[in-house]
Short mmCIF file of C-alpha atoms and ligand atoms in Angstrom, two decimals:
data_model
loop_
_atom_site.label_atom_id
_atom_site.label_comp_id
_atom_site.label_asym_id
_atom_site.label_seq_id
_atom_site.Cartn_x
_atom_site.Cartn_y
_atom_site.Cartn_z
CA MET A 13 114.08 77.16 87.23
CA LYS A 14 112.12 79.52 85.00
CA ALA A 15 114.11 82.10 83.07
CA ILE A 16 113.64 84.48 80.16
CA ILE A 17 115.63 83.43 77.11
CA GLN A 18 116.43 85.75 74.20
CA GLU A 19 116.71 83.69 71.01
CA ASN A 20 117.57 86.53 68.66
CA TYR A 21 117.65 90.32 68.29
CA GLY A 22 114.35 91.99 67.47
CA ASP A 23 110.99 92.81 69.02
CA THR A 24 109.52 91.49 72.25
CA ASN A 25 108.69 88.14 70.59
CA VAL A 26 112.40 87.20 70.81
CA LEU A 27 111.87 86.81 74.58
CA SER A 28 110.37 83.60 75.94
CA LEU A 29 109.94 81.92 79.31
CA GLN A 30 111.74 78.58 79.50
CA ASP A 31 112.81 75.96 82.04
CA ILE A 32 116.56 75.78 82.48
CA LEU A 33 118.92 74.29 85.06
CA THR A 34 119.36 76.25 88.30
CA PRO A 35 123.01 77.36 88.41
CA THR A 36 125.50 76.31 91.11
CA PRO A 37 127.80 78.99 92.59
CA LYS A 38 131.52 78.81 91.83
CA GLU A 39 133.93 79.52 94.70
CA ASN A 40 133.59 83.34 94.52
CA GLU A 41 129.91 83.40 93.63
CA VAL A 42 126.58 83.60 95.41
CA LEU A 43 123.31 81.98 94.36
CA ILE A 44 120.44 84.44 94.79
CA ARG A 45 116.72 83.62 94.79
CA THR A 46 115.40 86.56 92.80
CA ASN A 47 112.54 88.55 94.33
CA ALA A 48 112.60 91.44 91.84
CA THR A 49 114.40 92.44 88.64
CA SER A 50 114.17 95.95 87.25
CA LEU A 51 114.56 96.84 83.60
CA HIS A 52 116.68 99.66 82.25
CA ILE A 53 117.04 101.06 78.79
CA GLY A 54 120.16 98.91 78.18
CA ASP A 55 117.98 95.78 78.43
CA TRP A 56 115.76 97.21 75.70
CA LEU A 57 118.73 98.05 73.44
CA ILE A 58 120.16 94.54 73.90
CA MET A 59 116.79 93.05 72.94
CA LYS A 60 116.77 95.20 69.79
CA GLY A 61 120.48 94.68 69.07
CA LYS A 62 120.75 98.41 68.44
CA PRO A 63 122.85 100.37 67.82
CA PHE A 64 124.46 97.66 65.69
CA VAL A 65 127.89 98.26 67.24
CA LEU A 66 126.46 96.80 70.49
CA ARG A 67 126.46 93.38 68.81
CA MET A 68 130.28 93.48 68.70
CA MET A 69 130.19 93.09 72.48
CA MET A 70 126.92 91.19 72.97
CA GLY A 71 127.20 88.65 70.14
CA LEU A 72 126.86 89.16 66.40
CA ALA A 73 123.88 86.93 65.52
CA LYS A 74 122.26 86.69 68.96
CA PRO A 75 123.19 87.75 72.50
CA LYS A 76 125.69 85.52 74.27
CA GLN A 77 123.96 85.93 77.60
CA ARG A 78 120.41 85.82 78.95
CA PRO A 79 118.71 89.22 79.51
CA GLY A 80 118.26 91.17 82.75
CA SER A 81 120.86 92.67 85.06
CA ASP A 82 119.46 94.58 88.05
CA VAL A 83 118.14 92.24 90.76
CA ALA A 84 117.28 92.00 94.44
CA GLY A 85 116.70 88.79 96.35
CA VAL A 86 117.83 86.43 99.07
CA VAL A 87 121.15 84.56 99.20
CA GLU A 88 120.47 80.81 98.89
CA ALA A 89 124.04 79.49 98.81
CA VAL A 90 127.59 80.84 98.70
CA GLY A 91 130.80 79.54 97.09
CA SER A 92 133.65 78.22 99.25
CA GLN A 93 135.65 81.51 99.09
CA VAL A 94 132.77 83.90 99.92
CA THR A 95 133.03 85.44 103.39
CA THR A 96 131.05 88.68 102.94
CA LEU A 97 127.56 87.18 102.48
CA LYS A 98 125.71 84.18 103.87
CA PRO A 99 122.51 82.28 103.10
CA GLY A 100 119.45 84.28 104.17
CA ASP A 101 121.04 87.71 103.50
CA GLU A 102 118.76 90.11 101.60
CA VAL A 103 120.79 91.73 98.84
CA PHE A 104 120.68 93.77 95.66
CA GLY A 105 123.14 94.04 92.81
CA TRP A 106 123.90 93.34 89.17
CA CYS A 107 124.40 90.10 87.25
CA LYS A 108 123.99 88.38 83.90
CA GLY A 109 120.65 86.69 83.21
CA GLY A 110 118.71 88.53 85.91
CA LEU A 111 115.30 87.68 84.43
CA ALA A 112 115.26 84.30 86.16
CA GLU A 113 114.11 82.73 89.41
CA TYR A 114 117.75 82.30 90.50
CA VAL A 115 120.95 84.08 89.55
CA CYS A 116 124.56 83.16 90.20
CA GLU A 117 127.13 85.93 90.22
CA ASP A 118 130.37 87.13 91.81
CA ALA A 119 129.65 88.01 95.46
CA THR A 120 131.22 91.48 95.03
CA HIS A 121 128.31 92.46 92.76
CA PHE A 122 125.90 92.39 95.70
CA ILE A 123 125.41 94.44 98.85
CA ARG A 124 122.93 94.05 101.68
CA LYS A 125 119.55 95.60 101.04
CA PRO A 126 118.54 98.37 103.47
CA LYS A 127 115.72 97.05 105.69
CA ASN A 128 113.43 100.02 105.00
CA VAL A 129 113.53 99.42 101.23
CA THR A 130 111.51 96.73 99.42
CA PHE A 131 113.12 94.20 97.07
CA GLN A 132 111.40 95.96 94.18
CA GLN A 133 112.80 99.34 95.20
CA ALA A 134 116.28 97.91 95.74
CA ALA A 135 116.26 96.20 92.31
CA SER A 136 115.24 99.57 90.82
CA SER A 137 118.24 101.41 92.27
CA ILE A 138 121.12 99.92 90.32
CA THR A 139 122.01 100.83 86.70
CA SER A 140 119.71 103.88 86.39
CA ALA A 141 120.66 105.16 89.84
CA VAL A 142 124.40 104.68 89.27
CA THR A 143 124.11 106.47 85.91
CA ALA A 144 122.44 109.43 87.63
CA LEU A 145 125.10 109.39 90.36
CA HIS A 146 127.92 109.47 87.80
CA ALA A 147 126.25 112.39 86.02
CA VAL A 148 125.71 114.41 89.21
CA ARG A 149 128.89 113.61 91.14
CA ASP A 150 131.53 112.76 88.51
CA GLN A 151 130.49 114.57 85.33
CA ALA A 152 128.85 117.75 86.66
CA LYS A 153 130.57 117.70 90.08
CA ILE A 154 127.54 119.55 91.44
CA GLN A 155 128.22 121.92 94.34
CA PRO A 156 125.78 123.17 97.00
CA GLY A 157 123.67 126.10 95.83
CA GLN A 158 124.05 125.41 92.11
CA LYS A 159 120.99 125.43 89.85
CA VAL A 160 120.40 122.23 87.88
CA LEU A 161 117.79 121.28 85.28
CA VAL A 162 117.01 117.62 84.52
CA ASN A 163 115.57 117.29 81.00
CA GLY A 164 113.67 113.97 81.12
CA ALA A 165 113.05 113.93 84.87
CA SER A 166 110.37 111.24 85.14
CA GLY A 167 111.76 108.06 83.49
CA GLY A 168 114.27 105.47 84.68
CA VAL A 169 117.23 107.80 85.26
CA GLY A 170 115.52 111.18 85.78
CA PRO A 171 114.00 110.70 89.27
CA PHE A 172 117.40 109.55 90.56
CA ALA A 173 119.08 112.55 88.90
CA VAL A 174 116.60 114.95 90.55
CA GLN A 175 117.02 113.40 94.00
CA LEU A 176 120.81 113.01 93.81
CA ALA A 177 121.31 116.59 92.58
CA LYS A 178 119.35 117.66 95.66
CA ILE A 179 121.47 115.44 97.93
CA PHE A 180 124.54 117.23 96.52
CA GLY A 181 122.92 120.56 97.46
CA ALA A 182 121.51 121.81 94.16
CA GLU A 183 118.25 123.60 93.49
CA VAL A 184 116.59 121.38 90.88
CA ALA A 185 114.14 121.94 88.02
CA GLY A 186 112.70 119.04 86.01
CA VAL A 187 111.19 118.59 82.55
CA CYS A 188 108.55 115.93 81.76
CA SER A 189 105.07 115.58 80.26
CA THR A 190 101.78 116.51 81.94
CA ARG A 191 101.03 113.17 83.60
CA ASN A 192 104.38 113.16 85.42
CA THR A 193 104.64 116.72 86.73
CA GLU A 194 103.26 115.78 90.16
CA LEU A 195 105.76 112.94 90.52
CA VAL A 196 108.70 115.19 89.62
CA SER A 197 107.72 117.88 92.11
CA SER A 198 107.04 115.23 94.80
CA ILE A 199 110.67 114.03 94.60
CA GLY A 200 112.05 117.51 95.14
CA ALA A 201 112.09 119.56 91.95
CA THR A 202 111.21 123.14 92.90
CA ARG A 203 110.21 123.99 89.31
CA VAL A 204 108.66 121.52 86.85
CA PHE A 205 108.31 122.27 83.13
CA ASP A 206 105.62 120.34 81.25
CA TYR A 207 107.27 120.07 77.83
CA THR A 208 103.88 119.64 76.14
CA LYS A 209 102.83 123.11 77.31
CA GLU A 210 105.93 125.23 77.88
CA ASP A 211 109.42 125.59 76.47
CA PHE A 212 111.99 125.68 79.26
CA THR A 213 114.59 127.12 76.88
CA GLN A 214 112.45 130.26 76.67
CA SER A 215 111.86 130.50 80.42
CA GLY A 216 114.49 133.14 81.19
CA GLN A 217 115.82 130.91 84.01
CA GLN A 218 119.54 130.11 84.02
CA TYR A 219 121.24 126.92 85.17
CA ASP A 220 124.75 125.80 86.08
CA PHE A 221 124.05 122.34 84.62
CA ILE A 222 121.51 120.71 82.36
CA LEU A 223 121.46 116.96 82.97
CA ASP A 224 120.14 115.85 79.60
CA VAL A 225 118.40 112.49 79.89
CA ALA A 226 115.92 113.04 77.05
CA GLY A 227 118.34 114.50 74.48
CA SER A 228 115.40 116.36 73.00
CA ARG A 229 116.89 119.81 72.29
CA THR A 230 119.88 121.30 70.48
CA LEU A 231 122.96 122.75 72.13
CA SER A 232 122.04 126.25 70.87
CA GLU A 233 118.65 125.92 72.58
CA TYR A 234 120.27 124.75 75.82
CA LYS A 235 122.78 127.63 75.72
CA ARG A 236 119.90 130.09 76.12
CA VAL A 237 119.33 128.82 79.68
CA LEU A 238 122.93 128.09 80.72
CA LYS A 239 124.72 130.48 83.05
CA PRO A 240 128.11 131.71 81.82
CA GLY A 241 130.43 128.72 82.39
CA GLY A 242 127.40 126.39 82.60
CA LYS A 243 127.37 123.00 80.91
CA VAL A 244 125.13 120.32 79.41
CA ILE A 245 125.84 116.79 80.66
CA PRO A 246 124.52 114.40 77.98
CA ILE A 247 123.09 111.25 79.59
CA GLY A 248 120.67 109.89 77.01
CA GLY A 249 118.72 110.52 73.86
CA PRO A 250 118.17 108.66 70.60
CA PRO A 251 120.72 105.77 70.48
CA LYS A 252 122.16 106.67 67.07
CA MET A 253 125.89 106.41 66.45
CA SER A 254 125.84 109.61 64.36
CA ARG A 255 124.31 111.50 67.30
CA VAL A 256 126.82 110.06 69.79
CA LEU A 257 129.72 110.99 67.50
CA GLY A 258 128.24 114.50 67.17
CA LEU A 259 128.12 114.83 70.97
CA HIS A 260 131.78 113.76 71.23
CA LEU A 261 132.77 116.29 68.57
CA ARG A 262 130.84 119.10 70.25
CA ALA A 263 132.48 118.24 73.57
CA MET A 264 135.88 118.74 71.92
CA PHE A 265 135.04 122.13 70.46
CA SER A 266 132.49 123.64 72.86
CA SER A 267 132.90 124.43 76.54
CA TYR A 268 129.09 124.24 76.91
CA GLN A 269 128.79 120.47 76.70
CA SER A 270 130.74 117.53 78.12
CA ALA A 271 131.29 114.23 76.31
CA PRO A 272 128.74 111.41 76.59
CA PHE A 273 129.65 108.71 79.09
CA VAL A 274 128.65 105.13 79.81
CA SER A 275 127.99 104.00 83.37
CA TYR A 276 128.23 100.54 84.87
CA PRO A 277 127.26 99.59 88.43
CA ASN A 278 130.04 99.08 90.97
CA HIS A 279 130.16 97.93 94.59
CA GLU A 280 131.17 101.26 96.19
CA ASP A 281 128.48 103.29 94.44
CA LEU A 282 125.77 100.74 95.26
CA LYS A 283 126.83 100.96 98.90
CA LEU A 284 126.50 104.73 98.79
CA LEU A 285 123.05 104.52 97.16
CA GLY A 286 122.04 101.96 99.81
CA GLU A 287 123.10 104.39 102.58
CA TRP A 288 121.05 107.22 101.07
CA MET A 289 118.03 104.92 100.78
CA GLU A 290 118.49 103.84 104.41
CA GLN A 291 118.57 107.51 105.47
CA GLU A 292 115.45 108.09 103.32
CA ALA A 293 117.29 110.80 101.38
CA LEU A 294 116.73 108.73 98.21
CA THR A 295 113.41 107.06 97.39
CA PRO A 296 113.22 104.78 94.34
CA VAL A 297 109.98 105.21 92.42
CA ILE A 298 108.26 102.23 90.78
CA ASP A 299 105.76 102.45 87.96
CA LYS A 300 104.52 99.01 86.90
CA VAL A 301 105.24 95.51 88.19
CA TYR A 302 104.96 92.51 85.83
CA PRO A 303 105.20 88.76 86.54
CA LEU A 304 108.18 86.98 84.92
CA HIS A 305 106.01 85.27 82.29
CA ASP A 306 104.77 88.72 81.17
CA THR A 307 108.31 90.06 80.55
CA PRO A 308 107.66 90.81 76.82
CA ASN A 309 104.88 93.24 77.82
CA ALA A 310 107.18 94.87 80.39
CA PHE A 311 109.77 95.43 77.64
CA ALA A 312 107.08 96.81 75.32
CA TYR A 313 106.05 99.32 78.01
CA LEU A 314 109.66 100.34 78.67
CA GLY A 315 110.15 100.81 74.93
CA THR A 316 107.43 103.46 74.75
CA GLY A 317 109.99 105.89 76.25
CA HIS A 318 107.31 107.11 78.65
CA ALA A 319 107.50 104.71 81.59
CA ARG A 320 107.09 106.62 84.82
CA ALA A 321 110.25 105.77 86.80
CA LYS A 322 111.10 102.07 87.05
CA VAL A 323 109.52 98.95 85.55
CA VAL A 324 109.92 95.84 87.72
CA ILE A 325 109.53 92.11 87.08
CA VAL A 326 108.80 89.61 89.86
CA PRO A 327 108.81 85.80 89.74
CA SER A 328 105.54 84.40 88.40
CA THR A 329 103.25 82.79 90.95
CA PRO A 330 103.12 79.01 90.40
N1 NAP B 30 125.04 106.95 79.98
C1 NAP B 30 124.63 105.79 80.47
O1 NAP B 30 125.42 104.95 80.95
C2 NAP B 30 123.16 105.53 80.47
C3 NAP B 30 122.60 104.58 81.34
C4 NAP B 30 121.22 104.43 81.37
C5 NAP B 30 120.45 105.18 80.48
N2 NAP B 30 121.06 106.05 79.63
C6 NAP B 30 120.29 106.82 78.66
O2 NAP B 30 119.39 107.67 79.31
C7 NAP B 30 118.26 107.84 78.49
C8 NAP B 30 117.00 107.78 79.29
O3 NAP B 30 116.95 106.61 80.03
P1 NAP B 30 115.68 106.38 80.93
O4 NAP B 30 115.80 104.99 81.47
O5 NAP B 30 115.50 107.48 81.90
O6 NAP B 30 114.54 106.44 79.80
P2 NAP B 30 113.00 106.55 79.95
O7 NAP B 30 112.57 105.82 81.17
O8 NAP B 30 112.41 106.16 78.65
O9 NAP B 30 112.73 108.11 80.24
C9 NAP B 30 112.68 109.08 79.25
C10 NAP B 30 112.40 110.44 79.91
O10 NAP B 30 112.43 111.45 78.92
C11 NAP B 30 111.24 112.24 79.01
N3 NAP B 30 110.94 112.79 77.70
C12 NAP B 30 110.46 112.17 76.59
N4 NAP B 30 110.33 113.07 75.59
C13 NAP B 30 110.75 114.28 76.08
C14 NAP B 30 110.87 115.58 75.54
N5 NAP B 30 110.52 115.85 74.27
N6 NAP B 30 111.35 116.56 76.34
C15 NAP B 30 111.72 116.31 77.63
N7 NAP B 30 111.62 115.09 78.21
C16 NAP B 30 111.15 114.09 77.43
C17 NAP B 30 110.19 111.28 79.54
O11 NAP B 30 109.13 112.01 80.15
P3 NAP B 30 107.58 111.70 79.82
O12 NAP B 30 107.37 110.20 79.99
O13 NAP B 30 106.84 112.50 80.84
O14 NAP B 30 107.37 112.11 78.39
C18 NAP B 30 111.04 110.53 80.57
O15 NAP B 30 111.18 111.33 81.74
C19 NAP B 30 118.33 106.80 77.39
O16 NAP B 30 118.61 107.46 76.19
C20 NAP B 30 119.46 105.91 77.80
O17 NAP B 30 120.19 105.43 76.68
C21 NAP B 30 122.37 106.25 79.61
#
């Protein structure tokens, strides 16, 4: 099968398309024929090997595993102990080495794809969507009627944060650049700030929560638009250890900001996201689709920090 191999840490030239053996499922695993793989910012950071501390987990000199994690496809074969899925099932979930024509992974990492959602949309609704869910439901614990602002509302995580905050009953405002304002209002933000033209921290509006995907402003600036008792939930921003440590310190000494968190997909949350997609309460948004052999260009686009929603990779045509 064809798969993307990462030989080293660095720029997109460390990624290459190669022929490798198609894996065989172990007793608890399923073999999936991949129809779509979506990228998230973690894939980019693993390619770069930054921040350096990441290499402690991923491999010091080069990554121990092939890149790509969020996939959707069709079950080809199941291991002897798998009873929940069968060949022909259309599924989505997370794995190691997802930038490949086939992936083999524990069956519990996959759930059935809602019929009304495409493979590309399903593949897009894994790591970024779960991160947004954890911010909205577990970190902010958003309640109906609360006012929420998503700073960085148009990238991988932002559109899920906007839509999920609405599902939990909030009135949502979003911040993005000019070319994305229409997208952000189309997914339910009732107020959209174009950060190239206006400063939301001077708007006079007040919010219960700022879901901070972009990490572009200081806590003192955010405080200007927080209601008394309001809080910033840090989701993203420049991946510098000094910044992350600063956020942890501020969380200890300020009631205006919670500590940064790291999200990983899990079966229960994917099921929940699948139900919302089935009910059409949640609509994944896709920006660009690249063939597998063009993966380096897909990574380069993601790395601009200005992809509009999700970037997807599909198997190359023969
Ligand atoms: N905690 C976790 O487990 C977890 C998981 C996934 C991601 N993350 C973090 O979340 C962050 C974003 O991820 P992503 O996939 O959404 O990234 P992304 O696709 O690159 O999106 C970045 C977003 O920020 C906006 N933006 C850029 N500059 C801005 C500014 N000055 N003011 C306001 N908005 C600005 C962009 O809008 P325009 O394109 O319109 O400029 C876009 O909406 C990353 O830092 C990542 O590390 C964390």
